[in-house]
Amino acid sequence: MFQVSVGGYSLKVGCGLPSASFGVAKQHAGLVDELGVTRPDSSLSWIEVRRSGNDWPFLVVVQRYAPGLDAGFCPGVLVVPETGRLFLGAGERLLAYDLRTPKRLWEDAAEMGFWSWARHDDVVVISAELEIAAWNLEGRKLWSRFVEPPWEYRVENGLVRLDVMGTRSAFDLYTGPTEAS
């Protein structure tokens, strides 16, 4: 387990079985979201979200996911403090939450597995095994593109520079790829 604080929020995050106090934390949360918890052939992760200075979480997410740690895929979280959005990825599951309410905004999928979140200006980008995609800071999907490993990207001056198996392309961070890119 580890704890991180960002923009007025404190997050406790763990993989594997949670601590003994986790059950009590769930009782105090305004929203408890449990996903695939009975799936035995998967990894387990959990997150508790508190407002800084509060003892109890207002959001708890527990999920089993695959592909998991044994295949090299670990969960990832990105918080956008100014909009109160939390992006969570684990295995093939992508989730977004409104931390102000709290409520789940959407669930999406990352075929073959989630890699990471990254924020570039006003855009949140996901890297996954077979996809690169982007959302605005409110959690609205902007674009998506199929990729296959090995691939990598970087953002320079509002342009996504993508290299998929040696084939390079560039496109606007906000509007995404076109047929020509």
Coordinates of N, CA and C in Angstrom, one line a residue:
M1 N 0.8 -1.2 0.0 CA 0.0 0.0 0.0 C 0.9 1.2 0.0
F2 N 0.4 2.3 -0.7 CA 1.1 3.6 -0.6 C 0.0 4.7 -0.6
Q3 N 0.4 5.8 -0.1 CA -0.5 7.0 0.0 C 0.2 8.1 -0.8
V4 N -0.7 8.9 -1.5 CA -0.2 10.0 -2.3 C -1.3 11.1 -2.1
S5 N -0.8 12.4 -2.0 CA -1.7 13.5 -1.9 C -1.5 14.4 -3.1
V6 N -2.6 14.8 -3.6 CA -2.6 15.7 -4.8 C -3.8 16.6 -4.8
G7 N -3.6 17.9 -4.9 CA -4.7 18.9 -5.1 C -5.8 18.8 -4.1
G8 N -5.6 18.6 -2.9 CA -6.6 18.5 -1.9 C -7.2 17.2 -1.7
Y9 N -6.7 16.2 -2.3 CA -7.1 14.8 -2.2 C -6.0 13.9 -1.6
S10 N -6.3 12.9 -0.8 CA -5.4 12.0 -0.3 C -5.8 10.6 -0.8
L11 N -5.0 9.8 -1.5 CA -5.3 8.5 -2.0 C -4.5 7.5 -1.3
K12 N -5.1 6.4 -0.9 CA -4.4 5.2 -0.4 C -4.7 4.2 -1.5
V13 N -3.6 3.6 -2.0 CA -3.7 2.7 -3.2 C -3.0 1.4 -2.8
G14 N -3.5 0.3 -3.2 CA -2.9 -1.0 -2.9 C -3.2 -2.1 -3.9
C15 N -2.3 -3.0 -4.0 CA -2.5 -4.2 -4.8 C -2.5 -5.4 -3.8
G16 N -3.3 -6.4 -4.1 CA -3.4 -7.5 -3.1 C -4.4 -7.2 -2.1
L17 N -4.4 -8.0 -1.0 CA -5.4 -7.8 0.0 C -5.2 -6.5 0.8
P18 N -6.3 -5.8 1.0 CA -6.2 -4.6 1.8 C -6.0 -4.8 3.3
S19 N -5.7 -3.7 4.0 CA -5.5 -3.8 5.4 C -6.7 -4.2 6.2
A20 N -6.6 -4.5 7.5 CA -7.7 -4.9 8.3 C -8.7 -3.8 8.5
S21 N -8.3 -2.5 8.4 CA -9.2 -1.4 8.6 C -10.0 -1.1 7.3
F22 N -9.7 -1.8 6.2 CA -10.4 -1.5 5.0 C -11.9 -1.6 5.1
G23 N -12.4 -2.6 5.8 CA -13.8 -2.9 5.9 C -14.5 -1.7 6.6
V24 N -13.9 -1.1 7.6 CA -14.5 0.1 8.2 C -14.4 1.3 7.3
A25 N -13.3 1.4 6.5 CA -13.3 2.5 5.6 C -14.4 2.4 4.6
K26 N -14.7 1.2 4.1 CA -15.8 1.0 3.1 C -17.2 1.5 3.7
Q27 N -17.3 1.2 5.0 CA -18.6 1.6 5.7 C -18.8 3.1 5.7
H28 N -17.7 3.9 5.7 CA -17.8 5.3 5.8 C -17.9 6.0 4.4
A29 N -17.5 5.3 3.4 CA -17.5 5.9 2.1 C -18.9 6.2 1.5
G30 N -19.0 7.3 0.8 CA -20.2 7.7 0.1 C -20.5 6.8 -1.1
L31 N -19.4 6.3 -1.7 CA -19.5 5.4 -2.9 C -18.5 4.3 -2.8
V32 N -19.0 3.1 -2.8 CA -18.1 1.9 -2.8 C -18.4 1.2 -4.2
D33 N -17.4 1.1 -5.0 CA -17.5 0.5 -6.3 C -16.7 -0.8 -6.3
E34 N -17.4 -1.9 -6.4 CA -16.7 -3.2 -6.4 C -16.9 -3.9 -7.8
L35 N -15.8 -4.2 -8.5 CA -15.8 -4.6 -9.8 C -15.1 -6.0 -10.0
G36 N -15.8 -7.0 -10.4 CA -15.2 -8.3 -10.6 C -14.5 -8.9 -9.4
V37 N -15.0 -8.6 -8.2 CA -14.3 -9.1 -7.0 C -14.4 -10.6 -6.8
T38 N -15.3 -11.3 -7.5 CA -15.4 -12.7 -7.3 C -14.6 -13.5 -8.4
R39 N -13.9 -12.7 -9.3 CA -13.1 -13.4 -10.3 C -11.8 -13.9 -9.7
P40 N -11.7 -15.2 -9.7 CA -10.5 -15.8 -9.0 C -9.2 -15.7 -9.8
D41 N -9.3 -15.7 -11.1 CA -8.1 -15.7 -11.9 C -7.5 -14.4 -12.3
S42 N -7.4 -13.5 -11.3 CA -7.1 -12.1 -11.6 C -6.4 -11.4 -10.5
S43 N -5.8 -10.3 -10.7 CA -5.1 -9.5 -9.7 C -6.2 -8.6 -9.0
L44 N -5.9 -8.2 -7.7 CA -6.7 -7.4 -6.9 C -6.1 -6.1 -6.7
S45 N -6.8 -5.0 -6.8 CA -6.3 -3.7 -6.5 C -7.5 -2.9 -5.8
W46 N -7.1 -1.9 -5.0 CA -8.1 -1.1 -4.4 C -7.5 0.4 -4.2
I47 N -8.5 1.3 -4.0 CA -8.1 2.7 -3.8 C -9.1 3.3 -2.9
E48 N -8.6 4.1 -1.9 CA -9.5 4.9 -1.1 C -9.2 6.4 -1.4
V49 N -10.2 7.2 -1.5 CA -10.0 8.6 -1.8 C -10.6 9.4 -0.7
R50 N -9.8 10.3 -0.1 CA -10.2 11.2 1.0 C -10.0 12.6 0.6
R51 N -10.7 13.5 1.2 CA -10.4 14.9 1.1 C -9.3 15.1 2.1
S52 N -8.2 15.8 1.8 CA -7.1 16.0 2.7 C -7.6 16.5 4.0
G53 N -7.1 15.9 5.1 CA -7.5 16.2 6.4 C -8.6 15.4 7.0
N54 N -9.3 14.7 6.1 CA -10.4 13.8 6.6 C -9.9 12.4 6.9
D55 N -10.5 11.8 8.0 CA -10.1 10.5 8.4 C -10.6 9.4 7.5
W56 N -11.8 9.6 6.9 CA -12.5 8.5 6.2 C -12.6 8.8 4.7
P57 N -12.5 7.8 3.9 CA -12.6 8.0 2.4 C -14.1 8.3 2.1
F58 N -14.3 9.1 1.0 CA -15.6 9.3 0.4 C -15.8 8.4 -0.8
L59 N -14.7 7.8 -1.3 CA -14.8 6.9 -2.5 C -13.8 5.7 -2.2
V60 N -14.4 4.5 -2.4 CA -13.6 3.3 -2.4 C -13.9 2.5 -3.6
V61 N -12.8 2.1 -4.3 CA -12.9 1.3 -5.5 C -12.1 0.0 -5.3
V62 N -12.7 -1.1 -5.4 CA -12.1 -2.4 -5.3 C -12.3 -3.2 -6.6
Q63 N -11.3 -3.7 -7.2 CA -11.5 -4.4 -8.4 C -10.5 -5.6 -8.6
R64 N -10.9 -6.6 -9.3 CA -10.1 -7.6 -9.8 C -9.9 -7.4 -11.3
Y65 N -8.7 -7.6 -11.8 CA -8.4 -7.2 -13.2 C -7.5 -8.1 -13.8
A66 N -7.5 -8.2 -15.1 CA -6.6 -9.0 -15.9 C -6.5 -8.3 -17.3
P67 N -5.3 -8.4 -17.9 CA -4.1 -9.0 -17.4 C -3.6 -8.2 -16.2
G68 N -2.9 -8.9 -15.3 CA -2.5 -8.4 -14.0 C -1.0 -8.3 -13.8
L69 N -0.6 -8.2 -12.6 CA 0.8 -8.0 -12.2 C 1.7 -9.1 -12.7
D70 N 1.2 -10.3 -12.7 CA 2.0 -11.4 -13.2 C 2.4 -11.3 -14.7
A71 N 1.6 -10.5 -15.4 CA 1.8 -10.3 -16.8 C 2.5 -8.9 -17.1
G72 N 2.8 -8.2 -16.0 CA 3.5 -7.0 -16.1 C 2.6 -5.7 -16.2
F73 N 1.3 -5.9 -15.9 CA 0.4 -4.8 -16.0 C 0.0 -4.4 -14.6
C74 N 0.3 -3.1 -14.2 CA -0.1 -2.6 -12.9 C -1.2 -1.5 -13.1
P75 N -2.0 -1.3 -12.1 CA -3.0 -0.3 -12.1 C -2.4 1.1 -12.1
G76 N -3.1 2.1 -12.6 CA -2.6 3.4 -12.6 C -3.8 4.4 -12.3
V77 N -3.5 5.5 -11.7 CA -4.5 6.5 -11.4 C -3.9 7.9 -11.8
L78 N -4.8 8.8 -12.2 CA -4.5 10.2 -12.5 C -5.6 11.0 -12.0
V79 N -5.3 12.0 -11.2 CA -6.3 12.9 -10.6 C -6.1 14.3 -11.3
V80 N -7.2 14.9 -11.6 CA -7.3 16.2 -12.2 C -7.9 17.1 -11.1
P81 N -7.1 17.7 -10.2 CA -7.7 18.5 -9.1 C -8.7 19.6 -9.5
E82 N -8.4 20.3 -10.6 CA -9.2 21.5 -10.9 C -10.6 21.1 -11.4
T83 N -10.8 19.9 -11.9 CA -12.2 19.4 -12.3 C -12.7 18.3 -11.4
G84 N -11.9 17.9 -10.4 CA -12.4 16.8 -9.5 C -12.6 15.5 -10.2
R85 N -11.7 15.2 -11.2 CA -11.9 13.9 -11.9 C -10.7 13.0 -11.5
L86 N -11.1 11.7 -11.5 CA -10.1 10.6 -11.2 C -10.2 9.6 -12.3
F87 N -9.1 9.3 -13.0 CA -9.0 8.3 -14.0 C -8.3 7.1 -13.4
L88 N -8.9 5.9 -13.6 CA -8.3 4.7 -13.0 C -8.3 3.7 -14.1
G89 N -7.1 3.0 -14.3 CA -6.9 2.0 -15.2 C -6.4 0.7 -14.5
A90 N -6.9 -0.4 -14.9 CA -6.3 -1.7 -14.4 C -6.7 -2.8 -15.3
G91 N -5.8 -3.6 -15.8 CA -6.1 -4.7 -16.7 C -6.7 -4.1 -18.0
E92 N -7.8 -4.6 -18.3 CA -8.6 -4.1 -19.5 C -9.6 -3.1 -19.1
R93 N -9.7 -2.7 -17.9 CA -10.8 -1.8 -17.4 C -10.3 -0.4 -17.2
L94 N -11.0 0.6 -17.8 CA -10.8 2.0 -17.6 C -12.0 2.6 -16.9
L95 N -11.8 3.4 -15.9 CA -12.9 4.1 -15.1 C -12.6 5.5 -15.0
A96 N -13.7 6.3 -14.9 CA -13.5 7.7 -14.5 C -14.6 8.1 -13.5
Y97 N -14.2 8.9 -12.5 CA -15.0 9.3 -11.4 C -15.1 10.8 -11.2
D98 N -16.2 11.3 -10.8 CA -16.4 12.6 -10.4 C -16.2 12.6 -8.9
L99 N -15.1 13.3 -8.4 CA -14.8 13.2 -7.0 C -15.6 14.2 -6.2
R100 N -16.3 15.2 -6.9 CA -17.1 16.1 -6.2 C -18.4 15.5 -5.7
T101 N -18.9 14.5 -6.4 CA -20.3 14.0 -6.1 C -20.3 12.9 -5.0
P102 N -19.6 11.9 -4.9 CA -18.8 11.2 -5.9 C -19.7 10.2 -6.7
K103 N -19.3 10.0 -8.0 CA -20.0 9.0 -8.8 C -19.1 8.6 -9.9
R104 N -19.4 7.4 -10.4 CA -18.7 6.9 -11.6 C -19.3 7.6 -12.8
L105 N -18.4 8.1 -13.7 CA -18.8 8.8 -14.9 C -18.9 7.8 -16.0
W106 N -18.0 6.9 -16.2 CA -18.0 5.9 -17.3 C -17.0 4.8 -17.0
E107 N -17.3 3.7 -17.8 CA -16.3 2.6 -17.8 C -16.0 2.3 -19.3
D108 N -14.8 2.1 -19.6 CA -14.3 1.9 -21.0 C -13.4 0.7 -20.9
A109 N -12.9 0.2 -22.0 CA -12.0 -0.9 -22.1 C -10.7 -0.6 -22.8
A110 N -9.7 -1.2 -22.4 CA -8.4 -1.2 -23.1 C -8.0 -2.6 -23.5
E111 N -8.3 -2.9 -24.7 CA -8.1 -4.3 -25.2 C -6.6 -4.7 -24.9
M112 N -6.4 -5.9 -24.3 CA -5.1 -6.5 -24.0 C -4.4 -5.8 -22.9
G113 N -4.9 -4.7 -22.3 CA -4.3 -4.2 -21.1 C -3.9 -2.7 -21.1
F114 N -4.1 -2.1 -19.9 CA -3.7 -0.7 -19.7 C -2.3 -0.6 -19.3
W115 N -1.6 0.4 -19.8 CA -0.2 0.7 -19.4 C -0.1 1.9 -18.4
S116 N -0.6 3.1 -18.9 CA -0.5 4.3 -18.0 C -1.3 5.4 -18.5
W117 N -1.5 6.4 -17.6 CA -2.1 7.7 -17.9 C -1.0 8.7 -17.9
A118 N -1.3 9.8 -18.7 CA -0.4 11.0 -18.7 C -1.2 12.2 -19.0
R119 N -0.8 13.3 -18.3 CA -1.5 14.6 -18.6 C -0.6 15.4 -19.4
H120 N -1.2 16.0 -20.5 CA -0.5 16.9 -21.4 C -1.4 18.1 -21.6
D121 N -1.0 19.2 -20.9 CA -1.8 20.4 -20.9 C -3.2 20.1 -20.4
D122 N -4.3 20.3 -21.3 CA -5.6 20.0 -20.9 C -6.2 18.7 -21.4
V123 N -5.3 17.8 -21.6 CA -5.6 16.5 -22.2 C -5.0 15.3 -21.4
V124 N -5.8 14.3 -21.1 CA -5.4 13.1 -20.4 C -5.2 12.0 -21.5
V125 N -4.0 11.4 -21.6 CA -3.8 10.4 -22.6 C -3.5 9.0 -21.9
I126 N -4.1 8.0 -22.5 CA -3.9 6.7 -22.0 C -3.0 6.0 -23.0
S127 N -2.0 5.2 -22.4 CA -1.2 4.3 -23.2 C -1.7 2.9 -22.8
A128 N -2.0 2.1 -23.8 CA -2.5 0.7 -23.6 C -1.8 -0.2 -24.6
E129 N -1.9 -1.5 -24.4 CA -1.2 -2.4 -25.3 C -1.6 -2.2 -26.7
L130 N -2.9 -1.9 -27.0 CA -3.3 -1.8 -28.4 C -4.0 -0.5 -28.7
E131 N -3.8 0.5 -27.9 CA -4.5 1.8 -28.0 C -3.8 3.0 -27.4
I132 N -3.9 4.1 -28.1 CA -3.6 5.4 -27.5 C -4.9 6.2 -27.6
A133 N -5.3 6.9 -26.5 CA -6.6 7.6 -26.6 C -6.5 8.8 -25.7
A134 N -7.4 9.7 -25.8 CA -7.3 11.0 -25.1 C -8.7 11.4 -24.6
W135 N -8.7 12.1 -23.4 CA -9.9 12.6 -22.8 C -9.6 14.1 -22.4
N136 N -10.7 14.9 -22.4 CA -10.5 16.2 -21.8 C -10.5 16.1 -20.3
L137 N -10.2 17.2 -19.6 CA -10.1 17.2 -18.1 C -11.4 16.9 -17.4
E138 N -12.5 17.1 -18.1 CA -13.8 16.7 -17.6 C -14.2 15.2 -17.7
G139 N -13.4 14.5 -18.5 CA -13.6 13.1 -18.7 C -14.3 12.7 -20.0
R140 N -14.4 13.7 -20.9 CA -15.1 13.4 -22.2 C -14.0 12.9 -23.2
K141 N -14.3 11.7 -23.8 CA -13.3 11.2 -24.8 C -13.2 12.0 -26.0
L142 N -11.9 12.3 -26.4 CA -11.6 13.2 -27.5 C -11.3 12.3 -28.8
W143 N -10.5 11.3 -28.6 CA -10.1 10.5 -29.8 C -9.5 9.2 -29.3
S144 N -9.3 8.3 -30.2 CA -8.7 7.0 -29.9 C -8.0 6.5 -31.2
R145 N -6.9 5.8 -31.0 CA -6.2 5.2 -32.2 C -5.7 3.8 -31.9
F146 N -5.9 2.9 -32.8 CA -5.3 1.5 -32.6 C -3.8 1.6 -32.8
V147 N -3.1 0.9 -32.0 CA -1.6 0.8 -32.2 C -1.3 -0.7 -31.9
E148 N 0.0 -1.1 -32.2 CA 0.4 -2.4 -31.8 C 1.9 -2.3 -31.4
P149 N 2.3 -3.1 -30.4 CA 3.7 -3.0 -30.0 C 4.7 -3.5 -31.0
P150 N 5.8 -2.9 -31.0 CA 6.3 -1.9 -30.1 C 5.8 -0.5 -30.6
W151 N 5.4 0.4 -29.7 CA 5.0 1.7 -30.0 C 5.3 2.7 -28.9
E152 N 5.4 3.9 -29.2 CA 5.7 5.0 -28.3 C 5.2 6.3 -28.8
Y153 N 5.0 7.3 -27.9 CA 4.6 8.6 -28.3 C 5.3 9.6 -27.5
R154 N 5.2 10.9 -27.9 CA 5.6 12.0 -27.1 C 4.8 13.2 -27.6
V155 N 4.6 14.2 -26.8 CA 3.9 15.4 -27.2 C 4.8 16.6 -27.2
E156 N 4.8 17.3 -28.3 CA 5.6 18.5 -28.5 C 4.8 19.5 -29.1
N157 N 4.7 20.7 -28.4 CA 4.0 21.8 -29.0 C 2.6 21.5 -29.5
G158 N 1.8 20.7 -28.7 CA 0.4 20.4 -29.1 C 0.3 19.3 -30.1
L159 N 1.4 18.7 -30.5 CA 1.4 17.6 -31.5 C 1.7 16.3 -30.8
V160 N 1.0 15.2 -31.1 CA 1.4 13.9 -30.7 C 2.3 13.3 -31.8
R161 N 3.4 12.9 -31.4 CA 4.4 12.3 -32.3 C 4.4 10.8 -32.0
L162 N 3.8 10.0 -32.9 CA 3.6 8.6 -32.6 C 4.5 7.7 -33.5
D163 N 5.1 6.7 -32.9 CA 5.9 5.8 -33.6 C 5.4 4.4 -33.3
V164 N 4.8 3.7 -34.4 CA 4.2 2.4 -34.2 C 5.1 1.5 -35.1
M165 N 5.8 0.6 -34.5 CA 6.6 -0.4 -35.2 C 7.5 0.3 -36.3
G166 N 8.0 1.5 -36.0 CA 8.9 2.2 -36.9 C 8.2 3.2 -37.9
T167 N 6.9 3.1 -37.9 CA 6.1 4.0 -38.8 C 5.7 5.2 -38.0
R168 N 6.2 6.4 -38.4 CA 6.0 7.6 -37.6 C 4.8 8.4 -38.2
S169 N 4.1 9.1 -37.3 CA 3.0 10.0 -37.7 C 2.9 11.1 -36.6
A170 N 2.2 12.2 -37.0 CA 2.0 13.3 -36.1 C 0.6 13.8 -36.3
F171 N 0.0 14.2 -35.1 CA -1.4 14.7 -35.2 C -1.7 15.6 -34.0
D172 N -2.7 16.4 -34.1 CA -3.1 17.3 -33.1 C -3.5 16.6 -31.8
L173 N -3.0 17.1 -30.6 CA -3.3 16.5 -29.3 C -4.8 16.6 -29.0
Y174 N -5.5 17.7 -29.4 CA -6.9 17.9 -29.1 C -7.8 17.2 -30.0
T175 N -7.5 17.2 -31.3 CA -8.5 16.6 -32.3 C -8.1 15.2 -32.7
G176 N -6.9 14.8 -32.5 CA -6.6 13.4 -32.7 C -6.2 13.1 -34.1
P177 N -6.0 11.8 -34.4 CA -5.5 11.4 -35.8 C -6.6 11.5 -36.8
T178 N -6.1 11.7 -38.0 CA -7.0 11.8 -39.2 C -6.6 10.6 -40.1
E179 N -7.4 10.3 -41.1 CA -7.0 9.2 -42.0 C -5.6 9.3 -42.5
A180 N -5.1 10.6 -42.8 CA -3.8 10.8 -43.4 C -2.7 10.6 -42.3
S181 N -3.0 10.7 -41.0 CA -2.0 10.6 -40.0 C -1.9 9.2 -39.6

